């Protein structure tokens, strides 16, 4: 039978200790949450000041906040008297199992972080990477989206990109165009060279500095090959490439300079 005189001992033995533990646990949780928020905010400002990618900053802040809050929760539960050793062991085992099952995803994640930190390319750059080439449309933590020249969307795992060579055609302001034009052995080399120089000099998009290079590179089997190497702004590359190719054919035709092409002579001999 319940006796009123038993209330005080129950309060002293259970209510007050439990109340203090709950209050301390709440205090640890609230203070911990405030401290975590301050740490995450400071880390975000440092990464932003370092000019890291906004997506990477957001992702790292989320990861850091989750890990720190996990410690805060464990500390709060420990204050309540909950045995957190088993909980920590369980979380560790679960993390190991998840890591083993997501090895490829983790590789892509690590490569995505490296791409976002070191920035071998950014959105809008024309690159050749991961076995494909095209304009980079977006970079995420796990994949990079590239638009090909014929307007196809290609989604490439970041591990494929960072694990191989990356050629960034947009990284520099200027590029050199490498042409090879052949003329017949009976053509006038000096005349052909003067015509090539005239074509380059008359094009408004070809840069004067560095100066274009024109020279005889090879005495081939059926032609004399010229290397023609003008410099242009990166955005003008293909426009100049097409213009010069067409102009050389038209000028050579007008000057009577032949451009050799593969031929085969067949001799028929009548058998006796």
mmCIF file of C-alpha atoms in Angstrom:
data_model
loop_
_atom_site.group_PDB
_atom_site.id
_atom_site.type_symbol
_atom_site.label_atom_id
_atom_site.label_comp_id
_atom_site.label_asym_id
_atom_site.label_seq_id
_atom_site.Cartn_x
_atom_site.Cartn_y
_atom_site.Cartn_z
ATOM 1 C CA UNK A 1 0.000 0.000 0.000
ATOM 2 C CA UNK A 2 1.293 3.416 -0.989
ATOM 3 C CA UNK A 3 2.412 5.508 1.959
ATOM 4 C CA UNK A 4 2.800 9.310 1.746
ATOM 5 C CA UNK A 5 5.993 9.110 3.734
ATOM 6 C CA UNK A 6 7.538 7.134 0.830
ATOM 7 C CA UNK A 7 7.242 10.075 -1.579
ATOM 8 C CA UNK A 8 10.271 11.998 -0.317
ATOM 9 C CA UNK A 9 12.691 9.043 -0.561
ATOM 10 C CA UNK A 10 11.452 8.355 -4.126
ATOM 11 C CA UNK A 11 11.996 11.966 -5.037
ATOM 12 C CA UNK A 12 15.454 11.927 -3.484
ATOM 13 C CA UNK A 13 16.398 8.594 -5.027
ATOM 14 C CA UNK A 14 14.894 8.853 -8.516
ATOM 15 C CA UNK A 15 13.241 12.128 -9.458
ATOM 16 C CA UNK A 16 16.032 14.528 -8.504
ATOM 17 C CA UNK A 17 18.943 12.471 -9.976
ATOM 18 C CA UNK A 18 17.014 11.775 -13.166
ATOM 19 C CA UNK A 19 15.910 15.396 -13.413
ATOM 20 C CA UNK A 20 19.494 16.570 -13.034
ATOM 21 C CA UNK A 21 20.709 14.066 -15.645
ATOM 22 C CA UNK A 22 17.979 15.089 -18.112
ATOM 23 C CA UNK A 23 18.737 18.776 -17.545
ATOM 24 C CA UNK A 24 22.463 18.180 -18.051
ATOM 25 C CA UNK A 25 21.780 16.096 -21.177
ATOM 26 C CA UNK A 26 19.594 18.868 -22.617
ATOM 27 C CA UNK A 27 22.233 21.441 -21.699
ATOM 28 C CA UNK A 28 24.946 19.396 -23.421
ATOM 29 C CA UNK A 29 22.757 18.973 -26.507
ATOM 30 C CA UNK A 30 21.792 22.671 -26.739
ATOM 31 C CA UNK A 31 25.308 23.962 -26.066
ATOM 32 C CA UNK A 32 26.787 21.354 -28.392
ATOM 33 C CA UNK A 33 24.379 22.322 -31.162
ATOM 34 C CA UNK A 34 25.344 25.982 -30.769
ATOM 35 C CA UNK A 35 29.074 25.164 -30.844
ATOM 36 C CA UNK A 36 28.619 22.907 -33.893
ATOM 37 C CA UNK A 37 26.775 25.705 -35.683
ATOM 38 C CA UNK A 38 29.634 28.111 -34.929
ATOM 39 C CA UNK A 39 32.278 25.629 -36.127
ATOM 40 C CA UNK A 40 30.369 24.886 -39.345
ATOM 41 C CA UNK A 41 29.862 28.601 -40.000
ATOM 42 C CA UNK A 42 33.559 29.364 -39.493
ATOM 43 C CA UNK A 43 34.562 26.420 -41.712
ATOM 44 C CA UNK A 44 32.165 27.633 -44.419
ATOM 45 C CA UNK A 45 33.616 31.151 -44.323
ATOM 46 C CA UNK A 46 37.173 29.798 -44.532
ATOM 47 C CA UNK A 47 36.336 27.605 -47.545
ATOM 48 C CA UNK A 48 34.447 30.434 -49.253
ATOM 49 C CA UNK A 49 37.388 32.770 -48.652
ATOM 50 C CA UNK A 50 39.625 30.118 -50.229
ATOM 51 C CA UNK A 51 37.350 30.353 -53.302
ATOM 52 C CA UNK A 52 36.309 26.709 -53.232
ATOM 53 C CA UNK A 53 33.336 25.627 -55.284
ATOM 54 C CA UNK A 54 29.987 26.495 -53.683
ATOM 55 C CA UNK A 55 28.717 22.934 -54.075
ATOM 56 C CA UNK A 56 31.804 21.541 -52.332
ATOM 57 C CA UNK A 57 31.466 24.076 -49.501
ATOM 58 C CA UNK A 58 27.831 23.120 -48.955
ATOM 59 C CA UNK A 59 28.598 19.397 -49.035
ATOM 60 C CA UNK A 60 31.549 19.644 -46.613
ATOM 61 C CA UNK A 61 29.497 21.778 -44.210
ATOM 62 C CA UNK A 62 26.744 19.141 -44.214
ATOM 63 C CA UNK A 63 29.230 16.309 -43.551
ATOM 64 C CA UNK A 64 31.031 18.207 -40.761
ATOM 65 C CA UNK A 65 27.733 19.160 -39.113
ATOM 66 C CA UNK A 66 26.454 15.569 -39.217
ATOM 67 C CA UNK A 67 29.636 14.135 -37.686
ATOM 68 C CA UNK A 68 29.853 16.748 -34.927
ATOM 69 C CA UNK A 69 26.155 16.415 -34.076
ATOM 70 C CA UNK A 70 26.643 12.661 -33.788
ATOM 71 C CA UNK A 71 29.265 13.288 -31.087
ATOM 72 C CA UNK A 72 26.910 15.712 -29.318
ATOM 73 C CA UNK A 73 24.081 13.158 -29.317
ATOM 74 C CA UNK A 74 26.383 10.419 -28.000
ATOM 75 C CA UNK A 75 27.593 12.751 -25.213
ATOM 76 C CA UNK A 76 23.987 13.603 -24.295
ATOM 77 C CA UNK A 77 22.948 9.951 -24.169
ATOM 78 C CA UNK A 78 25.999 9.128 -22.110
ATOM 79 C CA UNK A 79 24.934 11.779 -19.553
ATOM 80 C CA UNK A 80 21.554 10.058 -19.301
ATOM 81 C CA UNK A 81 23.314 6.846 -18.360
ATOM 82 C CA UNK A 82 22.834 5.118 -21.696
ATOM 83 C CA UNK A 83 25.692 2.738 -22.550
ATOM 84 C CA UNK A 84 26.992 4.325 -25.748
ATOM 85 C CA UNK A 85 29.862 1.855 -26.251
ATOM 86 C CA UNK A 86 27.640 -0.602 -28.066
ATOM 87 C CA UNK A 87 26.044 2.222 -30.045
ATOM 88 C CA UNK A 88 29.430 3.506 -31.218
ATOM 89 C CA UNK A 89 30.534 -0.011 -32.156
ATOM 90 C CA UNK A 90 27.279 -0.541 -34.073
ATOM 91 C CA UNK A 91 27.707 2.751 -35.948
ATOM 92 C CA UNK A 92 31.312 1.844 -36.778
ATOM 93 C CA UNK A 93 30.305 -1.555 -38.139
ATOM 94 C CA UNK A 94 27.476 -0.008 -40.138
ATOM 95 C CA UNK A 95 29.860 2.599 -41.561
ATOM 96 C CA UNK A 96 32.345 -0.100 -42.585
ATOM 97 C CA UNK A 97 29.614 -2.173 -44.266
ATOM 98 C CA UNK A 98 28.292 0.849 -46.120
ATOM 99 C CA UNK A 99 31.809 1.843 -47.189
ATOM 100 C CA UNK A 100 32.523 -1.620 -48.609
ATOM 101 C CA UNK A 101 29.239 -1.712 -50.508
ATOM 102 C CA UNK A 102 29.744 1.743 -51.955
ATOM 103 C CA UNK A 103 33.386 1.515 -53.033
ATOM 104 C CA UNK A 104 32.754 2.811 -56.558
ATOM 105 C CA UNK A 105 30.595 5.655 -55.281
ATOM 106 C CA UNK A 106 33.279 6.607 -52.763
ATOM 107 C CA UNK A 107 35.877 6.664 -55.565
ATOM 108 C CA UNK A 108 33.630 8.996 -57.547
ATOM 109 C CA UNK A 109 33.085 11.116 -54.445
ATOM 110 C CA UNK A 110 36.822 11.427 -53.774
ATOM 111 C CA UNK A 111 37.493 12.284 -57.414
ATOM 112 C CA UNK A 112 34.666 14.848 -57.363
ATOM 113 C CA UNK A 113 36.181 16.529 -54.311
ATOM 114 C CA UNK A 114 39.588 16.682 -56.032
ATOM 115 C CA UNK A 115 38.031 18.167 -59.178
ATOM 116 C CA UNK A 116 36.137 20.797 -57.202
ATOM 117 C CA UNK A 117 39.209 21.673 -55.103
ATOM 118 C CA UNK A 118 41.914 21.772 -57.801
ATOM 119 C CA UNK A 119 39.634 22.838 -60.668
ATOM 120 C CA UNK A 120 41.334 21.340 -63.733
ATOM 121 C CA UNK A 121 38.266 22.675 -65.567
ATOM 122 C CA UNK A 122 35.072 24.581 -64.825
ATOM 123 C CA UNK A 123 31.622 24.828 -66.366
ATOM 124 C CA UNK A 124 31.783 26.145 -69.930
ATOM 125 C CA UNK A 125 35.244 24.739 -70.696
ATOM 126 C CA UNK A 126 35.760 22.453 -73.682
ATOM 127 C CA UNK A 127 37.601 19.380 -72.423
ATOM 128 C CA UNK A 128 38.648 15.892 -73.385
ATOM 129 C CA UNK A 129 38.413 13.606 -70.359
ATOM 130 C CA UNK A 130 37.063 10.229 -69.336
ATOM 131 C CA UNK A 131 37.056 9.058 -72.949
ATOM 132 C CA UNK A 132 34.711 11.801 -74.174
ATOM 133 C CA UNK A 133 35.047 15.392 -75.328
ATOM 134 C CA UNK A 134 32.695 18.345 -75.171
ATOM 135 C CA UNK A 135 31.645 21.389 -73.152
ATOM 136 C CA UNK A 136 31.373 20.934 -69.383
ATOM 137 C CA UNK A 137 27.833 21.792 -68.299
ATOM 138 C CA UNK A 138 27.935 20.910 -64.588
ATOM 139 C CA UNK A 139 30.169 19.291 -61.977
ATOM 140 C CA UNK A 140 28.628 17.403 -59.069
ATOM 141 C CA UNK A 141 30.156 15.382 -56.257
ATOM 142 C CA UNK A 142 29.782 12.058 -58.097
ATOM 143 C CA UNK A 143 29.504 12.875 -61.819
ATOM 144 C CA UNK A 144 30.336 15.505 -64.435
ATOM 145 C CA UNK A 145 27.905 16.360 -67.207
ATOM 146 C CA UNK A 146 29.426 17.083 -70.625
ATOM 147 C CA UNK A 147 27.633 18.262 -73.781
ATOM 148 C CA UNK A 148 29.129 16.785 -76.938
ATOM 149 C CA UNK A 149 29.589 18.662 -80.195
ATOM 150 C CA UNK A 150 26.395 17.138 -81.612
ATOM 151 C CA UNK A 151 24.447 18.236 -78.510
ATOM 152 C CA UNK A 152 24.331 14.932 -76.639
ATOM 153 C CA UNK A 153 24.363 14.969 -72.834
ATOM 154 C CA UNK A 154 27.086 12.686 -71.477
ATOM 155 C CA UNK A 155 27.232 11.918 -67.748
ATOM 156 C CA UNK A 156 30.723 10.737 -66.780
ATOM 157 C CA UNK A 157 31.670 9.281 -63.359
ATOM 158 C CA UNK A 158 34.258 11.534 -61.730
ATOM 159 C CA UNK A 159 36.609 8.597 -61.071
ATOM 160 C CA UNK A 160 36.877 8.032 -64.842
ATOM 161 C CA UNK A 161 37.826 11.670 -65.346
ATOM 162 C CA UNK A 162 40.324 12.145 -62.536
ATOM 163 C CA UNK A 163 41.923 8.741 -63.105
ATOM 164 C CA UNK A 164 43.130 9.653 -66.612
ATOM 165 C CA UNK A 165 44.493 12.500 -68.685
ATOM 166 C CA UNK A 166 42.478 15.718 -68.829
ATOM 167 C CA UNK A 167 42.908 17.979 -71.852
ATOM 168 C CA UNK A 168 41.391 21.418 -71.301
ATOM 169 C CA UNK A 169 41.130 23.301 -74.593
ATOM 170 C CA UNK A 170 39.649 26.378 -72.906
ATOM 171 C CA UNK A 171 42.217 26.827 -70.135
ATOM 172 C CA UNK A 172 44.352 29.311 -72.102
ATOM 173 C CA UNK A 173 43.253 32.498 -73.857
ATOM 174 C CA UNK A 174 45.092 31.624 -77.085
ATOM 175 C CA UNK A 175 45.688 28.467 -79.130
ATOM 176 C CA UNK A 176 47.871 27.511 -82.062
ATOM 177 C CA UNK A 177 46.330 25.959 -85.166
ATOM 178 C CA UNK A 178 48.520 23.349 -86.865
ATOM 179 C CA UNK A 179 47.975 23.026 -90.625
ATOM 180 C CA UNK A 180 49.802 20.812 -93.104
ATOM 181 C CA UNK A 181 49.435 21.765 -96.785
ATOM 182 C CA UNK A 182 51.074 19.822 -99.600
ATOM 183 C CA UNK A 183 52.069 21.068 -103.043
ATOM 184 C CA UNK A 184 53.379 19.187 -106.075
ATOM 185 C CA UNK A 185 57.107 18.876 -106.747
ATOM 186 C CA UNK A 186 56.692 20.898 -109.929
ATOM 187 C CA UNK A 187 55.165 23.872 -108.043
ATOM 188 C CA UNK A 188 57.097 26.980 -107.043
ATOM 189 C CA UNK A 189 57.897 26.676 -103.317
ATOM 190 C CA UNK A 190 58.582 30.395 -102.864
ATOM 191 C CA UNK A 191 55.313 31.335 -104.566
ATOM 192 C CA UNK A 192 53.353 28.903 -102.366
ATOM 193 C CA UNK A 193 55.011 30.220 -99.206
ATOM 194 C CA UNK A 194 54.249 33.833 -100.173
ATOM 195 C CA UNK A 195 50.614 32.926 -100.824
ATOM 196 C CA UNK A 196 50.307 31.232 -97.432
ATOM 197 C CA UNK A 197 51.817 34.280 -95.722
ATOM 198 C CA UNK A 198 49.390 36.550 -97.601
ATOM 199 C CA UNK A 199 46.395 34.425 -96.519
ATOM 200 C CA UNK A 200 47.415 34.519 -92.874
ATOM 201 C CA UNK A 201 48.230 38.231 -92.921
ATOM 202 C CA UNK A 202 44.853 39.132 -94.423
ATOM 203 C CA UNK A 203 42.762 37.246 -91.844
ATOM 204 C CA UNK A 204 41.615 39.626 -89.083
ATOM 205 C CA UNK A 205 41.378 36.984 -86.358
ATOM 206 C CA UNK A 206 44.935 35.669 -86.631
ATOM 207 C CA UNK A 207 47.205 37.153 -83.971
ATOM 208 C CA UNK A 208 50.368 39.019 -84.913
ATOM 209 C CA UNK A 209 52.059 37.995 -81.674
ATOM 210 C CA UNK A 210 53.135 35.212 -81.523
ATOM 211 C CA UNK A 211 54.060 35.438 -85.203
ATOM 212 C CA UNK A 212 52.732 32.649 -87.449
ATOM 213 C CA UNK A 213 55.184 29.992 -88.580
ATOM 214 C CA UNK A 214 55.352 28.847 -92.213
ATOM 215 C CA UNK A 215 57.977 26.331 -93.273
ATOM 216 C CA UNK A 216 58.720 23.263 -95.377
ATOM 217 C CA UNK A 217 58.417 20.290 -93.047
ATOM 218 C CA UNK A 218 58.763 17.266 -95.316
ATOM 219 C CA UNK A 219 59.711 16.135 -98.790
ATOM 220 C CA UNK A 220 57.134 13.375 -98.982
ATOM 221 C CA UNK A 221 56.666 10.681 -101.623
ATOM 222 C CA UNK A 222 54.325 12.716 -103.823
ATOM 223 C CA UNK A 223 54.352 16.247 -102.398
ATOM 224 C CA UNK A 224 56.239 18.952 -100.552
ATOM 225 C CA UNK A 225 54.565 19.580 -97.196
ATOM 226 C CA UNK A 226 54.298 22.985 -95.534
ATOM 227 C CA UNK A 227 53.540 23.421 -91.842
ATOM 228 C CA UNK A 228 51.428 26.520 -91.186
ATOM 229 C CA UNK A 229 50.992 27.488 -87.525
ATOM 230 C CA UNK A 230 49.033 30.669 -86.756
ATOM 231 C CA UNK A 231 47.904 31.712 -83.260
ATOM 232 C CA UNK A 232 44.328 32.731 -82.509
ATOM 233 C CA UNK A 233 42.091 33.419 -79.536
ATOM 234 C CA UNK A 234 40.660 30.187 -78.191
ATOM 235 C CA UNK A 235 37.066 31.123 -79.069
ATOM 236 C CA UNK A 236 38.077 31.785 -82.701
ATOM 237 C CA UNK A 237 39.851 28.450 -83.240
ATOM 238 C CA UNK A 238 37.372 26.581 -85.433
ATOM 239 C CA UNK A 239 36.205 29.637 -87.367
ATOM 240 C CA UNK A 240 39.776 30.446 -88.406
ATOM 241 C CA UNK A 241 40.528 26.775 -89.082
ATOM 242 C CA UNK A 242 37.698 26.518 -91.619
ATOM 243 C CA UNK A 243 38.431 29.924 -93.178
ATOM 244 C CA UNK A 244 42.127 29.234 -93.776
ATOM 245 C CA UNK A 245 41.525 25.751 -95.169
ATOM 246 C CA UNK A 246 39.065 27.126 -97.715
ATOM 247 C CA UNK A 247 41.210 30.160 -98.545
ATOM 248 C CA UNK A 248 44.312 28.026 -99.250
ATOM 249 C CA UNK A 249 42.411 25.830 -101.706
ATOM 250 C CA UNK A 250 40.954 28.842 -103.539
ATOM 251 C CA UNK A 251 44.266 30.752 -103.687
ATOM 252 C CA UNK A 252 46.250 27.721 -104.817
ATOM 253 C CA UNK A 253 43.712 26.977 -107.545
ATOM 254 C CA UNK A 254 43.851 30.552 -108.768
ATOM 255 C CA UNK A 255 47.648 30.528 -108.808
ATOM 256 C CA UNK A 256 47.808 27.164 -110.557
ATOM 257 C CA UNK A 257 49.482 25.425 -107.629
ATOM 258 C CA UNK A 258 48.393 21.816 -107.492
ATOM 259 C CA UNK A 259 47.568 20.041 -104.237
ATOM 260 C CA UNK A 260 48.535 16.379 -104.766
ATOM 261 C CA UNK A 261 46.155 13.592 -103.908
ATOM 262 C CA UNK A 262 46.683 9.809 -103.893
ATOM 263 C CA UNK A 263 46.684 8.282 -107.369
ATOM 264 C CA UNK A 264 47.185 4.811 -108.714
ATOM 265 C CA UNK A 265 48.495 4.013 -112.175
ATOM 266 C CA UNK A 266 47.363 0.641 -113.560
ATOM 267 C CA UNK A 267 49.281 -0.810 -116.498
ATOM 268 C CA UNK A 268 47.583 -3.597 -118.450
ATOM 269 C CA UNK A 269 49.751 -5.975 -120.380
ATOM 270 C CA UNK A 270 48.208 -8.289 -122.933
ATOM 271 C CA UNK A 271 49.331 -11.845 -122.514
ATOM 272 C CA UNK A 272 50.617 -13.710 -125.549
#
